[in-house]
Short mmCIF file of C-alpha atoms in Angstrom, two decimals:
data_model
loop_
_atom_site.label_atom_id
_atom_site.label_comp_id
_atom_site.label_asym_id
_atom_site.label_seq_id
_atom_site.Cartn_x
_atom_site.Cartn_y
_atom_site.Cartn_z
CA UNK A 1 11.65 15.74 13.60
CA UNK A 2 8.65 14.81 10.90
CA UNK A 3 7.44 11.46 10.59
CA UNK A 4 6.89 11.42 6.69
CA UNK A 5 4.66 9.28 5.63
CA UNK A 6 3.50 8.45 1.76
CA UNK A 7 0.01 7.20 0.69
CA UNK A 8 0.09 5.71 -1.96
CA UNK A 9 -1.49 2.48 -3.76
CA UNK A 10 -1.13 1.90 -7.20
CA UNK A 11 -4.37 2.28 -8.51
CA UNK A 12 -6.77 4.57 -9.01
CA UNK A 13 -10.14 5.15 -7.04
CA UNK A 14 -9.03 4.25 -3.70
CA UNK A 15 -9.47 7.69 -1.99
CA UNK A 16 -6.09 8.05 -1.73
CA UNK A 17 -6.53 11.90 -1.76
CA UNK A 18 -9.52 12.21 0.22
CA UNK A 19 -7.32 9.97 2.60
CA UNK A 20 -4.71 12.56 2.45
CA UNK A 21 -6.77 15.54 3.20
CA UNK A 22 -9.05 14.03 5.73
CA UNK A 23 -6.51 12.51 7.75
CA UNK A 24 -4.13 15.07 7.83
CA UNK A 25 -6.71 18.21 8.96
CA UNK A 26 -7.66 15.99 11.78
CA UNK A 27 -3.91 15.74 12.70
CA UNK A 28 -3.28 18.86 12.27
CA UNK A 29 -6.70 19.86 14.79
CA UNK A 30 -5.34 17.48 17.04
CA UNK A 31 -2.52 19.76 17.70
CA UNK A 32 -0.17 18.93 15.71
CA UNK A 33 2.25 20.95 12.75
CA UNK A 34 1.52 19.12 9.39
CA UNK A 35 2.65 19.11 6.00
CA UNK A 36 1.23 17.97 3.32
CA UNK A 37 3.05 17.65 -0.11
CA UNK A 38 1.02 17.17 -3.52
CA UNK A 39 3.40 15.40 -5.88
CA UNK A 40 0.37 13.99 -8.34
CA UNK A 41 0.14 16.18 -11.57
CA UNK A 42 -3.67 16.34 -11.46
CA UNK A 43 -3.41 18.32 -8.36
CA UNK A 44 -6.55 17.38 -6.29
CA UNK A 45 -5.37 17.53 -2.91
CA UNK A 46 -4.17 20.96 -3.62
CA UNK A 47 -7.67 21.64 -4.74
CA UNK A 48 -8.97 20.11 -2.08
CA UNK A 49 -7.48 22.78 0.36
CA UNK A 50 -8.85 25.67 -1.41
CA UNK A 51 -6.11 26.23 -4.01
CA UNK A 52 -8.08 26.22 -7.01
CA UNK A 53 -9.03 27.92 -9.98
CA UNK A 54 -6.61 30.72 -11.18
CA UNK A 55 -4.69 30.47 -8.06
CA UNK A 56 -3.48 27.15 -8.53
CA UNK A 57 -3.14 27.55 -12.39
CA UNK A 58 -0.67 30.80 -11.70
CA UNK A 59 1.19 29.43 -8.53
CA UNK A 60 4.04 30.97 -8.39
CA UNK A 61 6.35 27.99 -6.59
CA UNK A 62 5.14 24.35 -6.61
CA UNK A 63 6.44 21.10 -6.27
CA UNK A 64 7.66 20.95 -9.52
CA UNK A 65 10.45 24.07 -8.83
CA UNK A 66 11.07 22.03 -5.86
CA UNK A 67 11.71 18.36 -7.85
CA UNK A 68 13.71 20.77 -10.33
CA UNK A 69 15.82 22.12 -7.76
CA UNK A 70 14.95 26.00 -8.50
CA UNK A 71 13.05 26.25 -5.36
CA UNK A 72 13.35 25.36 -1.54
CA UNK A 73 10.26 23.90 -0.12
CA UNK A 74 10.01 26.59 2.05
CA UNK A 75 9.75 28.87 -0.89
CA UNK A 76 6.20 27.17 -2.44
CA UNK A 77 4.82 26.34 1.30
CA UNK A 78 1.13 27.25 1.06
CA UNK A 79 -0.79 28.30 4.62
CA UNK A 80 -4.74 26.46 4.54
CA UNK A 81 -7.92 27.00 6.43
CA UNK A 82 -6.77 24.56 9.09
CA UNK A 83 -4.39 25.75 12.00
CA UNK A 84 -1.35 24.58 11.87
CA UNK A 85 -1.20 22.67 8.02
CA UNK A 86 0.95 23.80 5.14
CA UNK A 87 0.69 22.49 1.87
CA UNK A 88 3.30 22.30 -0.61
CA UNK A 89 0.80 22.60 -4.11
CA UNK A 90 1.41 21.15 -7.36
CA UNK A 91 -0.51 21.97 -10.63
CA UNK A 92 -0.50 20.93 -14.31
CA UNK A 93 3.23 22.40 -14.74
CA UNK A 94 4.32 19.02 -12.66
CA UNK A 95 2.82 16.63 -15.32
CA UNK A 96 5.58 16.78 -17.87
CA UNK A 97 8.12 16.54 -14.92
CA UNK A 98 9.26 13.21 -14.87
CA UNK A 99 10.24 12.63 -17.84
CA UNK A 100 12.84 15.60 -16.85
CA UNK A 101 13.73 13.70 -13.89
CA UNK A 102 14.47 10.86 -15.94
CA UNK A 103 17.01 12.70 -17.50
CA UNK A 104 19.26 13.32 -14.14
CA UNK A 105 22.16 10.86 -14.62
CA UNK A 106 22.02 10.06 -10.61
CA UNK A 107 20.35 9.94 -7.29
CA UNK A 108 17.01 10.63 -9.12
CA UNK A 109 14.97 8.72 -6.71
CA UNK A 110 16.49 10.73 -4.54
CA UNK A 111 15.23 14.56 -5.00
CA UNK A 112 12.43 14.45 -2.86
CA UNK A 113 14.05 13.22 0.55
CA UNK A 114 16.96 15.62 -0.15
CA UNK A 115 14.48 18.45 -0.66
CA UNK A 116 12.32 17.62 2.59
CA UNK A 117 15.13 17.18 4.80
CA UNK A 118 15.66 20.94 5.29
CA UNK A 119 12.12 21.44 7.17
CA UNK A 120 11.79 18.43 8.91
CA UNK A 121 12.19 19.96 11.96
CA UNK A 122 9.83 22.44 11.63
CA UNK A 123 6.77 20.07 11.23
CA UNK A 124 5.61 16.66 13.34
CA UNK A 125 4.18 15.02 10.28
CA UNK A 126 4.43 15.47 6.68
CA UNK A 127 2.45 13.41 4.82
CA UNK A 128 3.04 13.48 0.76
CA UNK A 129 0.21 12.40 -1.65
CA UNK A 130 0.91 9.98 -4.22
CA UNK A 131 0.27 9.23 -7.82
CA UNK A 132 -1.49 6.20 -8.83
CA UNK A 133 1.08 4.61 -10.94
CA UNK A 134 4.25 3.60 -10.39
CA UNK A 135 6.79 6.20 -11.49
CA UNK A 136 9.68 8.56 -10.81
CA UNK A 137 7.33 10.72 -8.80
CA UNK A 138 6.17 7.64 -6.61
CA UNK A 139 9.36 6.06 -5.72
CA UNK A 140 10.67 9.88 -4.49
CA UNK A 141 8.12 9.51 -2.58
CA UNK A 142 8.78 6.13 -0.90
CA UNK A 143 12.34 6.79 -0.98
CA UNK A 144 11.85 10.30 1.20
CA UNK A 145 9.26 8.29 3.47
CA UNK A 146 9.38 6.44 6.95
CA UNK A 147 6.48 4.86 6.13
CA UNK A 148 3.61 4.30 3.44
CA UNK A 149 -0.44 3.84 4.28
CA UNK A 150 -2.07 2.38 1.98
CA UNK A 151 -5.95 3.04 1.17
CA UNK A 152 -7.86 0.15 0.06
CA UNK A 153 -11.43 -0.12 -0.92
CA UNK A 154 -13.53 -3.00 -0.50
CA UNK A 155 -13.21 -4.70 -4.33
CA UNK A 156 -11.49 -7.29 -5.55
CA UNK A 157 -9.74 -5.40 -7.96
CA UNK A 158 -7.84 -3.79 -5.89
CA UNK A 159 -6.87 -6.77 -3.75
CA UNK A 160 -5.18 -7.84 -7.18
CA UNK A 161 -3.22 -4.29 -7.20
CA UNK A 162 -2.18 -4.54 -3.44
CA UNK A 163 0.90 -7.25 -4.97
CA UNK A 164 2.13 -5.03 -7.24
CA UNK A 165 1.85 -2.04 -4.77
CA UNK A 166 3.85 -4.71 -2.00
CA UNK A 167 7.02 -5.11 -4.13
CA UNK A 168 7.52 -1.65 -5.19
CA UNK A 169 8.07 -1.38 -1.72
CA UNK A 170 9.91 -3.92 -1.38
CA UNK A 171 12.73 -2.94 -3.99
CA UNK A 172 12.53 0.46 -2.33
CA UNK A 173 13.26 -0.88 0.58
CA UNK A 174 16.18 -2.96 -0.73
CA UNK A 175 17.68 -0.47 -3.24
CA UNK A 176 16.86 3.20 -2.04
CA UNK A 177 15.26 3.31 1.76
CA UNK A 178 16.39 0.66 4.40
CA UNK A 179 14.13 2.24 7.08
CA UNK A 180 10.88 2.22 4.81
CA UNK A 181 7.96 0.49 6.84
CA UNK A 182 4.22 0.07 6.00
CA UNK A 183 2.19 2.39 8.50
CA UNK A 184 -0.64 0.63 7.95
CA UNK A 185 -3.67 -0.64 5.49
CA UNK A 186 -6.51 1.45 5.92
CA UNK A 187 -10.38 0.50 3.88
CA UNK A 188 -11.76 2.73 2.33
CA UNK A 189 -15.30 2.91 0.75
CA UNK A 190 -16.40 0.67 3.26
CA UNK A 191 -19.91 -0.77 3.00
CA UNK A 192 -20.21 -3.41 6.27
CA UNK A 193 -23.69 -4.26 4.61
CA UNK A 194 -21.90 -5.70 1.63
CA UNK A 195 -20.53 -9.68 1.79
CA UNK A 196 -17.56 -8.40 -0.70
CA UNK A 197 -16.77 -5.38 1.69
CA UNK A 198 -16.45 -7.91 4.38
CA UNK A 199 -14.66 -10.79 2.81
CA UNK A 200 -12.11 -8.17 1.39
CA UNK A 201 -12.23 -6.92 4.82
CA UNK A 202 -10.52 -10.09 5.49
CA UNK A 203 -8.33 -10.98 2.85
CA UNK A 204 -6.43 -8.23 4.40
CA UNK A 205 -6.70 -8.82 8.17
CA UNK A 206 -4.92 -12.24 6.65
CA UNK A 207 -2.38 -10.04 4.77
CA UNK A 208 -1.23 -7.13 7.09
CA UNK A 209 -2.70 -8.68 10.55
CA UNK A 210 -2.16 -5.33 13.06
CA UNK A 211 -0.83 -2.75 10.45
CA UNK A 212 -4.35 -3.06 9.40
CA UNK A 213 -6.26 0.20 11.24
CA UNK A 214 -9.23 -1.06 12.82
CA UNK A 215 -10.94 2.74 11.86
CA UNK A 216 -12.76 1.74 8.77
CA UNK A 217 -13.99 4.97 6.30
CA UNK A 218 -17.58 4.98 5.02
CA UNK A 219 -18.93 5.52 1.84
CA UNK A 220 -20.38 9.17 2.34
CA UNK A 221 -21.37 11.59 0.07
CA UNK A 222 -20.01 14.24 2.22
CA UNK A 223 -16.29 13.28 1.40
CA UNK A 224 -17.06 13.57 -2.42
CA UNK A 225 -18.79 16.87 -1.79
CA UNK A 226 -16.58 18.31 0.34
CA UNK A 227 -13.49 18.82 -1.90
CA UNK A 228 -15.85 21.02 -4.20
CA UNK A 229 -15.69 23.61 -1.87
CA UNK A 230 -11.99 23.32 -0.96
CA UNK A 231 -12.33 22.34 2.37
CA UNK A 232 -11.61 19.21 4.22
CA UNK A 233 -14.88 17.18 5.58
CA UNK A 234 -14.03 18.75 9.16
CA UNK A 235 -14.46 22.40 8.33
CA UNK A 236 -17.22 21.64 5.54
CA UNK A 237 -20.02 19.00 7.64
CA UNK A 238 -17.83 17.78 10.76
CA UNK A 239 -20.06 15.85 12.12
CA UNK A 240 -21.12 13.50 9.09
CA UNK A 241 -19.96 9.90 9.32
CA UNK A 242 -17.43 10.22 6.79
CA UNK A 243 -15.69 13.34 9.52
CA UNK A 244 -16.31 11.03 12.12
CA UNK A 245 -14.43 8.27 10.58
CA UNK A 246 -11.18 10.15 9.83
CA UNK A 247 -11.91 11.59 13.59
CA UNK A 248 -10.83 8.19 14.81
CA UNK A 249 -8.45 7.16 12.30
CA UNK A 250 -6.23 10.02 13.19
CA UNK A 251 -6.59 9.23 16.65
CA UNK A 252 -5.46 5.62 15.79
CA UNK A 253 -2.61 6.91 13.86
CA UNK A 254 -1.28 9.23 16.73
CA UNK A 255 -1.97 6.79 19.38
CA UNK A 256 0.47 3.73 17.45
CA UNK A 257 2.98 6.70 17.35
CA UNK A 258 2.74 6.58 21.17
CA UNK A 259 1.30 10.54 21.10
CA UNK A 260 -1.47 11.88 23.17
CA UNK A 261 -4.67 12.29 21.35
CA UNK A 262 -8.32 12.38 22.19
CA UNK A 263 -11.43 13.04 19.94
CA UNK A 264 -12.18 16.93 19.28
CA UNK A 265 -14.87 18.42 20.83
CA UNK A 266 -17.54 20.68 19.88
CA UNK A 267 -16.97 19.07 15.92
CA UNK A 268 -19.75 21.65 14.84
CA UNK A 269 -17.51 24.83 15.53
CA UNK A 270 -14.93 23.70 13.21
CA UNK A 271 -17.39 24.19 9.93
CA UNK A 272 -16.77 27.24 7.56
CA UNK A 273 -19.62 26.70 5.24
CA UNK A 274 -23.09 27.40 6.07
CA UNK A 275 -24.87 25.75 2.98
CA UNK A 276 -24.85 22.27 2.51
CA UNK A 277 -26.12 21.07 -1.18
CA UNK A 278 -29.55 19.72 -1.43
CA UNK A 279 -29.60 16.45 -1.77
CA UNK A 280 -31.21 14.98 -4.95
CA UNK A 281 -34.72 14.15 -4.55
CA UNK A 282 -34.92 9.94 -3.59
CA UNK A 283 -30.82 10.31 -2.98
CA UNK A 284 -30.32 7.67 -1.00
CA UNK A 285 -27.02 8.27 0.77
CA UNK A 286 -25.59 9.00 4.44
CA UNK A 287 -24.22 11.79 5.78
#
């Protein structure tokens, strides 16, 4: 059965998504069957797999027929580039959606878990891709989870957000999903050069001791390029330092679950496009 776990923090800016797609294509490499399910309106991890343009704007099924209850999720399961990972795509359609969740009388919170538990068995890990806000779409996505990771950059700001983020959880926990655990805090936009990188660094080791992953993700221009072409960093430059770094956070991931996983191999053969943006002239930025 799926391990389903929700990423999600509360604010914005946090790589959230790029968390989502990165870490779930290296999963999915590692041998795994994944789904991934797109429940923010703006859509970007679906983009991020390649399901852009008119495609995504004329999807047939999305999440939104499945949070409506007109469609199984087997019925708006989208096959990617990467062996073995579905995506369940949302799109604008989805944006306007809550407020006609709102209107259900019960079990609201409820929609999403119901809807997943059907393919749970077909998959080892679905991982669902949060909003950043707090709303009907979010706590689904608690309330349908085992667990929630939680990306966090290296800013104060979002230290300040991490409270607000802890006691959502927290009622969920209480009011909606006994079993709901923290999977672990994972920074983001890491710069080890910067003091505030590293005291944040800490604030958080002091917060979450061992949920915190010791895999720390780069700033890398690769990971903001990447999504462009609708690939994840793997199949579009595997062997930048941003690839690298969701490499060995996946491993981390699999390994805590108790499951067998060693780096990939040969990281070059897994890269589908041949041209690789200039750089600027004077860019100063690591690949």
């Amino acid at each position: 059965m799926a391990k389903v776990i929700a990423i999600s923090n509360q604010k914005g800016g946090v790589g959230k998504t790029t968390t989502c797609i990165n870490l779930s294509a290296f999963v999915a490499l590692m041998g795994n069957r994944v789904l991934v399910v797109d429940i923010d309106p703006q859509g970007n991890t679906t983009s991020g797999f390649g399901i852009v343009g008119e495609n995504k704007d004329n999807l047939k099924r999305t999440i939104y027929d499945v949070m409506m209850g007109d469609a199984a999720v087997r019925d708006t399961v989208c096959k990617t580039t990467v062996p073995g990972l579905d995506v369940v795509p949302a799109n604008i359609e989805f944006a306007g959606a809550d407020v006609e969740l709102m209107s259900l009388e019960e079990s609201r919170e409820k929609v999403l878990r119901r809807a997943l538990a059907p393919v749970r068995e077909d998959y080892d890990y679905i991982f669902i891709d949060c909003p950043p806000s707090l709303n009907v779409f979010s706590v689904n996505a608690l309330t349908a989870a085992d667990s929630v990771l939680i990306p966090m950059p290296g800013d104060f700001f979002s230290l300040e957000g991490i409270a607000q983020l802890m006691n959502t959880v927290k009622l969920v926990k209480k009011h909606l999903n006994h079993a709901l655990e923290i999977e672990g805090v994972v920074m983001t936009m890491y710069d080890g050069r910067s003091n505030l990188s590293n005291q944040v660094a800490q604030e958080i080791l002091k917060w979450f001791g061992k949920s915190v992953f010791k895999t720390r993700i780069p700033r890398n221009v690769t990971l903001g390029e990447a999504p462009s072409y609708g690939l994840p960093v793997v199949q579009y430059y595997p062997t930048s330092k941003g690839a690298l770094a969701y490499m060995d956070l996946a491993v981390e991931l699999l390994r805590r679950d108790g499951k067998k996983a060693a780096p990939l191999t040969n990281l070059a053969s897994y890269k589908l496009k041949q041209a690789v943006p200039a750089k600027k002239k004077n860019e100063k930025t690591e690949r």
